[in-house]
N, CA and C of each residue as an Amber inpcrd file, in Angstrom:
protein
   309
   0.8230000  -1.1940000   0.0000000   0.0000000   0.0000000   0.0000000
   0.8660000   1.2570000   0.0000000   2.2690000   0.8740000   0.9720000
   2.7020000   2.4830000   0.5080000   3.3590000   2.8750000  -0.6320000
   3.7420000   1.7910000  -1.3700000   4.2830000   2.0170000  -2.7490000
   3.1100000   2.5360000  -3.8670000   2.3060000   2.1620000  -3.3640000
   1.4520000   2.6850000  -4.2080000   0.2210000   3.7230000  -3.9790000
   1.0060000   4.7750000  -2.8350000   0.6700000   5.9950000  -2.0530000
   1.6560000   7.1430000  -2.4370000   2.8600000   6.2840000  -2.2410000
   4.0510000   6.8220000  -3.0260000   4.3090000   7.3140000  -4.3980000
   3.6850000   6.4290000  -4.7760000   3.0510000   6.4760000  -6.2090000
   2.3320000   7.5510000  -6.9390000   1.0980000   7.6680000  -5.9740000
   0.3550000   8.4590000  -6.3940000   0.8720000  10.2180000  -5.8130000
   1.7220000  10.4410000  -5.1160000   2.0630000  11.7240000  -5.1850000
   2.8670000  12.2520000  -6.0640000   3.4140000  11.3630000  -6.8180000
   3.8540000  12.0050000  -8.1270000   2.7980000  12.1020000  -9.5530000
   2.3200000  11.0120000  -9.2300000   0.9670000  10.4760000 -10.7100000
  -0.2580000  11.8790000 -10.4100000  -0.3920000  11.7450000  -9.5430000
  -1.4180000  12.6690000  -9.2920000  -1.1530000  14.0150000  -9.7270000
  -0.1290000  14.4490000  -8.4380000   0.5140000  15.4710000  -8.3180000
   0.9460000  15.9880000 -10.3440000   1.9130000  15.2120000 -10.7620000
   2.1010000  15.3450000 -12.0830000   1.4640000  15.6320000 -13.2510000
   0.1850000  14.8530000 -13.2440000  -1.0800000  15.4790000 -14.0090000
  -2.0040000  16.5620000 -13.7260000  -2.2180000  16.7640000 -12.3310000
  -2.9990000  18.2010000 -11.9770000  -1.6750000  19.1210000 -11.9280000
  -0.2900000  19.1870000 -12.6700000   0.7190000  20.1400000 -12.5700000
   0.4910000  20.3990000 -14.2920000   0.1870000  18.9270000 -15.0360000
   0.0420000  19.4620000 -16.5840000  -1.6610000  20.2700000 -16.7850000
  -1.9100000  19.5110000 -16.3200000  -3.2640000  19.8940000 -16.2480000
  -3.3400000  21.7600000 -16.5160000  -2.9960000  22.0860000 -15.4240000
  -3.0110000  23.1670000 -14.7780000  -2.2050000  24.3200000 -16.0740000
  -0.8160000  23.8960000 -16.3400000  -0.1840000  24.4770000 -17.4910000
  -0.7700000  24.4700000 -18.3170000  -1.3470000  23.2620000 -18.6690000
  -2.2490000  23.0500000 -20.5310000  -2.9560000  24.0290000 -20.6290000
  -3.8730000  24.1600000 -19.2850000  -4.6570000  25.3510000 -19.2690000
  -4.3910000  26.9570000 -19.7460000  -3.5460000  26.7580000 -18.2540000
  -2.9310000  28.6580000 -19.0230000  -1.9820000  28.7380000 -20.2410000
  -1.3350000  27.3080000 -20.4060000  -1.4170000  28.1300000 -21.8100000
  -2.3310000  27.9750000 -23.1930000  -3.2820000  27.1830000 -22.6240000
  -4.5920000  27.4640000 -23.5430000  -5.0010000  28.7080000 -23.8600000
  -5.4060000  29.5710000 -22.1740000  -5.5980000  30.3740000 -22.3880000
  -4.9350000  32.1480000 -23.0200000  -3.6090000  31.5100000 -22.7460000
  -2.4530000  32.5640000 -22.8620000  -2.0220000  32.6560000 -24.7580000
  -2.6430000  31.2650000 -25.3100000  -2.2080000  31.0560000 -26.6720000
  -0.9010000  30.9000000 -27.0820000  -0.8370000  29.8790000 -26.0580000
   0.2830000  28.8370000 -26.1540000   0.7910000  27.5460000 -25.6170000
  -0.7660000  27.0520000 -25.6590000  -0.8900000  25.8500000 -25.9440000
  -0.0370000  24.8020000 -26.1050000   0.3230000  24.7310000 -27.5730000
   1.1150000  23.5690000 -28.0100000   2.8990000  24.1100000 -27.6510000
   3.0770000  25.1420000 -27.5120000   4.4430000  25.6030000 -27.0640000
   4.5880000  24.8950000 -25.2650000   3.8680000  25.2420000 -24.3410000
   3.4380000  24.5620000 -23.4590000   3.8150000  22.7630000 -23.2930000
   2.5990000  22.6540000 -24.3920000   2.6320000  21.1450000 -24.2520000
   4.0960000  20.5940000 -24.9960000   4.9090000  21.3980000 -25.6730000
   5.9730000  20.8670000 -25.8700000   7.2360000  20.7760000 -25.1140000
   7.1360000  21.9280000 -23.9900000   8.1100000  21.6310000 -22.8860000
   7.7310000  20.3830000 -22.1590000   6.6630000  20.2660000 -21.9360000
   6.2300000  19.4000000 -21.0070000   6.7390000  17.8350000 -21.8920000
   6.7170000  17.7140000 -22.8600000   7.1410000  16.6530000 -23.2790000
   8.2510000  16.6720000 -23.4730000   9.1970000  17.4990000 -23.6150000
  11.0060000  17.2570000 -23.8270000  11.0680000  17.1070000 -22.4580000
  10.2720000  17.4120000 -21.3700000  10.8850000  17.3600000 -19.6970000
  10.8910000  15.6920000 -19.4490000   9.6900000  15.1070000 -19.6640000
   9.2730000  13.9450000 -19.4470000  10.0000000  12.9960000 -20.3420000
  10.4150000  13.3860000 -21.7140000  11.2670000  12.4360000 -22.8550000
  13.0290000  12.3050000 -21.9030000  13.3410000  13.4620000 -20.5130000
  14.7490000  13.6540000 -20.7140000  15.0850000  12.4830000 -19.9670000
  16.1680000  12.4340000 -18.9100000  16.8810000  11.7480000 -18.2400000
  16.3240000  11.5270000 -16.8280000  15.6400000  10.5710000 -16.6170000
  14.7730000  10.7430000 -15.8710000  15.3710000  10.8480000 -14.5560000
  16.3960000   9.8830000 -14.1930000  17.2180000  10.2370000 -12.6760000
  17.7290000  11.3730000 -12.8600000  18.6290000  12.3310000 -13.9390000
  19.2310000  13.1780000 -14.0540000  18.1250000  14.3680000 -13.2680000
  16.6830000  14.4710000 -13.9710000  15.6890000  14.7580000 -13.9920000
  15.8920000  15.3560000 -12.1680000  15.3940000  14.2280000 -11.8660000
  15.3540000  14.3200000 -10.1680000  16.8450000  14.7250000  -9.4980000
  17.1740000  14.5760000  -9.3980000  18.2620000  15.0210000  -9.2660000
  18.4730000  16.5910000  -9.4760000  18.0040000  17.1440000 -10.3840000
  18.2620000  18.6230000 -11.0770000  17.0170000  19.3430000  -9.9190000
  15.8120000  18.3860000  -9.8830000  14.7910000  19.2540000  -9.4090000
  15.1120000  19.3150000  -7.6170000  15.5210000  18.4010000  -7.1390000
  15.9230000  17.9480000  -5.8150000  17.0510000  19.0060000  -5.2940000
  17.9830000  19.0860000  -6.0790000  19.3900000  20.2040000  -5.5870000
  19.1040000  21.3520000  -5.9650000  18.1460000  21.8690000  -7.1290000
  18.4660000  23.1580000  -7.9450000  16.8960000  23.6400000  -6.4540000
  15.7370000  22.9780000  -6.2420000  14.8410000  23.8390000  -5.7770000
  15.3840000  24.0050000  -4.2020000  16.2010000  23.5570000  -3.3590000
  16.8270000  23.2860000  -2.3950000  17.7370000  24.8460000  -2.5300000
  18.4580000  25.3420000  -3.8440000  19.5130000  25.7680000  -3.7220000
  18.7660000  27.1750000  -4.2230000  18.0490000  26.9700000  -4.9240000
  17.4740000  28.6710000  -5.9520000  15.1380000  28.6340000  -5.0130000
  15.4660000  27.9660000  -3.4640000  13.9370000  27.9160000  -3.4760000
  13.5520000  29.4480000  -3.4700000  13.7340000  30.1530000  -2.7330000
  13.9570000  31.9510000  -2.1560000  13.4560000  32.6870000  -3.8730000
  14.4010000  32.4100000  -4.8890000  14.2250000  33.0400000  -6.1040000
  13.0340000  31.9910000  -7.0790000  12.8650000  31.0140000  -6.7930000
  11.9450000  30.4010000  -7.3790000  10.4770000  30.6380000  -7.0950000
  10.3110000  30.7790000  -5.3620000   9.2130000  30.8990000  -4.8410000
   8.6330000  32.2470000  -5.2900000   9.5440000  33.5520000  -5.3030000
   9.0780000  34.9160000  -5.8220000   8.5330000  34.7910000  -7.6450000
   8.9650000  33.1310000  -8.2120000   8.4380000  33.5310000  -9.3120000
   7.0450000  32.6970000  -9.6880000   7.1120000  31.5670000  -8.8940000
   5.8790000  30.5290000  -8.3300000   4.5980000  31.8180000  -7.9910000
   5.5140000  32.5370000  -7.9320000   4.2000000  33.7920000  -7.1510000
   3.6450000  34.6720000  -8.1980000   4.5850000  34.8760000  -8.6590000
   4.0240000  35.7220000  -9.7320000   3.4590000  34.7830000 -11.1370000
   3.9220000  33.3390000 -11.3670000   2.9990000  32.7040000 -11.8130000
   1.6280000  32.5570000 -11.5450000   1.6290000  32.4230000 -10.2450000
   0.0290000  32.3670000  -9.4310000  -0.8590000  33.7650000 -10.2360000
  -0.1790000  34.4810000  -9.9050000  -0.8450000  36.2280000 -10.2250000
  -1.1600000  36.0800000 -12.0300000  -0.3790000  35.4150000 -12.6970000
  -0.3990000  35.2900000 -14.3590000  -1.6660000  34.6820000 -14.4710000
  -1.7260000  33.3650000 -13.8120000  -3.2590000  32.7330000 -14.0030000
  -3.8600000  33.2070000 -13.9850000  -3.7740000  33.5840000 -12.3140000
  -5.3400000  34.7580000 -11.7880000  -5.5910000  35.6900000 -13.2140000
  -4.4060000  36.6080000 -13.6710000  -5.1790000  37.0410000 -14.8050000
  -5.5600000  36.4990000 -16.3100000  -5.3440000  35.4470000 -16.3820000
  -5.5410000  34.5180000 -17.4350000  -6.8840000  33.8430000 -17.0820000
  -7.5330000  33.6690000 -15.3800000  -8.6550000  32.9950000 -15.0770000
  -8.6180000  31.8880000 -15.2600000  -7.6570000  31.0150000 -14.7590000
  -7.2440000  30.1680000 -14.9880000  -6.7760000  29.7180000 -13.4530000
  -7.2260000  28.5880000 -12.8050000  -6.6950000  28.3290000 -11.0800000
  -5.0730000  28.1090000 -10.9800000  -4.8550000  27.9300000 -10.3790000
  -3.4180000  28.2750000  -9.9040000  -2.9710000  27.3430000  -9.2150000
  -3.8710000  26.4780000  -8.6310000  -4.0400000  25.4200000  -7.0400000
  -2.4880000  24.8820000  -7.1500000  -1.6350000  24.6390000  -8.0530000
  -0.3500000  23.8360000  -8.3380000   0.5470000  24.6080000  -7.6910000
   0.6330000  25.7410000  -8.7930000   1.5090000  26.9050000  -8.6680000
   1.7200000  27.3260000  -7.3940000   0.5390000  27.5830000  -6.9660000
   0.3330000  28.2660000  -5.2790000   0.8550000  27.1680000  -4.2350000
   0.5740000  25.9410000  -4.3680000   1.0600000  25.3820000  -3.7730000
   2.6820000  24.9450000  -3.6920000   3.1590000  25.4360000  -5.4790000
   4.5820000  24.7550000  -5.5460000   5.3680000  26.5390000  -4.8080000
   4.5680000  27.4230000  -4.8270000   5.4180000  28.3030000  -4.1400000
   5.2960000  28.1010000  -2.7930000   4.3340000  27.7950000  -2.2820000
   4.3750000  27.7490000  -0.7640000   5.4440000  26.6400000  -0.5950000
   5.3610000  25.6280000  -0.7710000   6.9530000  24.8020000  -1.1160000
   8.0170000  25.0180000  -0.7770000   8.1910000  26.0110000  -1.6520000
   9.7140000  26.8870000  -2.3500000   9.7090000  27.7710000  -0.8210000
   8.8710000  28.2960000  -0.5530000   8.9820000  28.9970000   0.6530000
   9.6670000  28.9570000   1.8950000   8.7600000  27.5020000   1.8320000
   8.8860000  26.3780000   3.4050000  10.2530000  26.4720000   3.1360000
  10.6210000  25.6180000   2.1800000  12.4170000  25.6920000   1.6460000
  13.1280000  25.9950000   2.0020000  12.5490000  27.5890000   1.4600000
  13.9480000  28.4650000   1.7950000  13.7740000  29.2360000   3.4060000
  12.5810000  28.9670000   3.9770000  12.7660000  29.7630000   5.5650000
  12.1530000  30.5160000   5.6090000  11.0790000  31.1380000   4.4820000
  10.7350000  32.3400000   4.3640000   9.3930000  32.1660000   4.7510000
   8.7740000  33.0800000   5.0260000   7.0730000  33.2640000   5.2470000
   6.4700000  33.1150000   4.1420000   5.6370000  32.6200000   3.9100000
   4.2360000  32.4650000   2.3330000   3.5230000  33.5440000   2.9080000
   3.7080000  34.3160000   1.1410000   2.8400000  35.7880000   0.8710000
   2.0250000  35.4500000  -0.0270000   0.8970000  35.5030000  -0.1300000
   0.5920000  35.2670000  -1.5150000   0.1170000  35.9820000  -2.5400000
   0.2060000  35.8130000  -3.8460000   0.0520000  36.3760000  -5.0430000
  -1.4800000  37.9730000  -5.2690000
């Protein structure tokens, strides 16, 4: 059962993160530009992958979280939910030590 709890915080987590992008950039009209990062991310190196996201959000969370934020604020004006974003900055926050402000 926990492997496959384990499981689901990435499966889940991972599709309400595309989800969420497909959207704004549906709405932003850019769409398929969108959906094409998202597929060179997922085509790359997949341990390399983790690895990059594990040390780099650890090391840049402080400057990431200020932009997690202002992503949040892009949706909001795109009308488009944010629930990912907002949450991957509060994240970045915890991270780096800092207080969650939000967008």
């Amino acid at each position: 059962m926990a492997h496959k709890l384990l499981r689901s915080i990435v499966m889940k987590g991972l599709a309400a993160v595309v989800c969420e992008a497909v959207e704004a950039g549906r709405r932003a009209g850019y769409e398929d530009w969108v959906r094409g990062q998202i597929a060179a991310e997922l085509a790359g190196d997949g341990h390399g992958t983790i690895d990059r996201f594990i040390s780099g959000s650890a090391k840049h969370a402080a400057r990431r979280a200020e932009e997690m934020n202002a992503v949040a604020g892009y949706c909001h004006a795109l009308g488009t939910p944010s629930h990912m974003s907002t949450a991957a900055r509060d994240s970045l926050m915890e991270l780096a030590g800092a207080e969650v402000k939000s967008a």
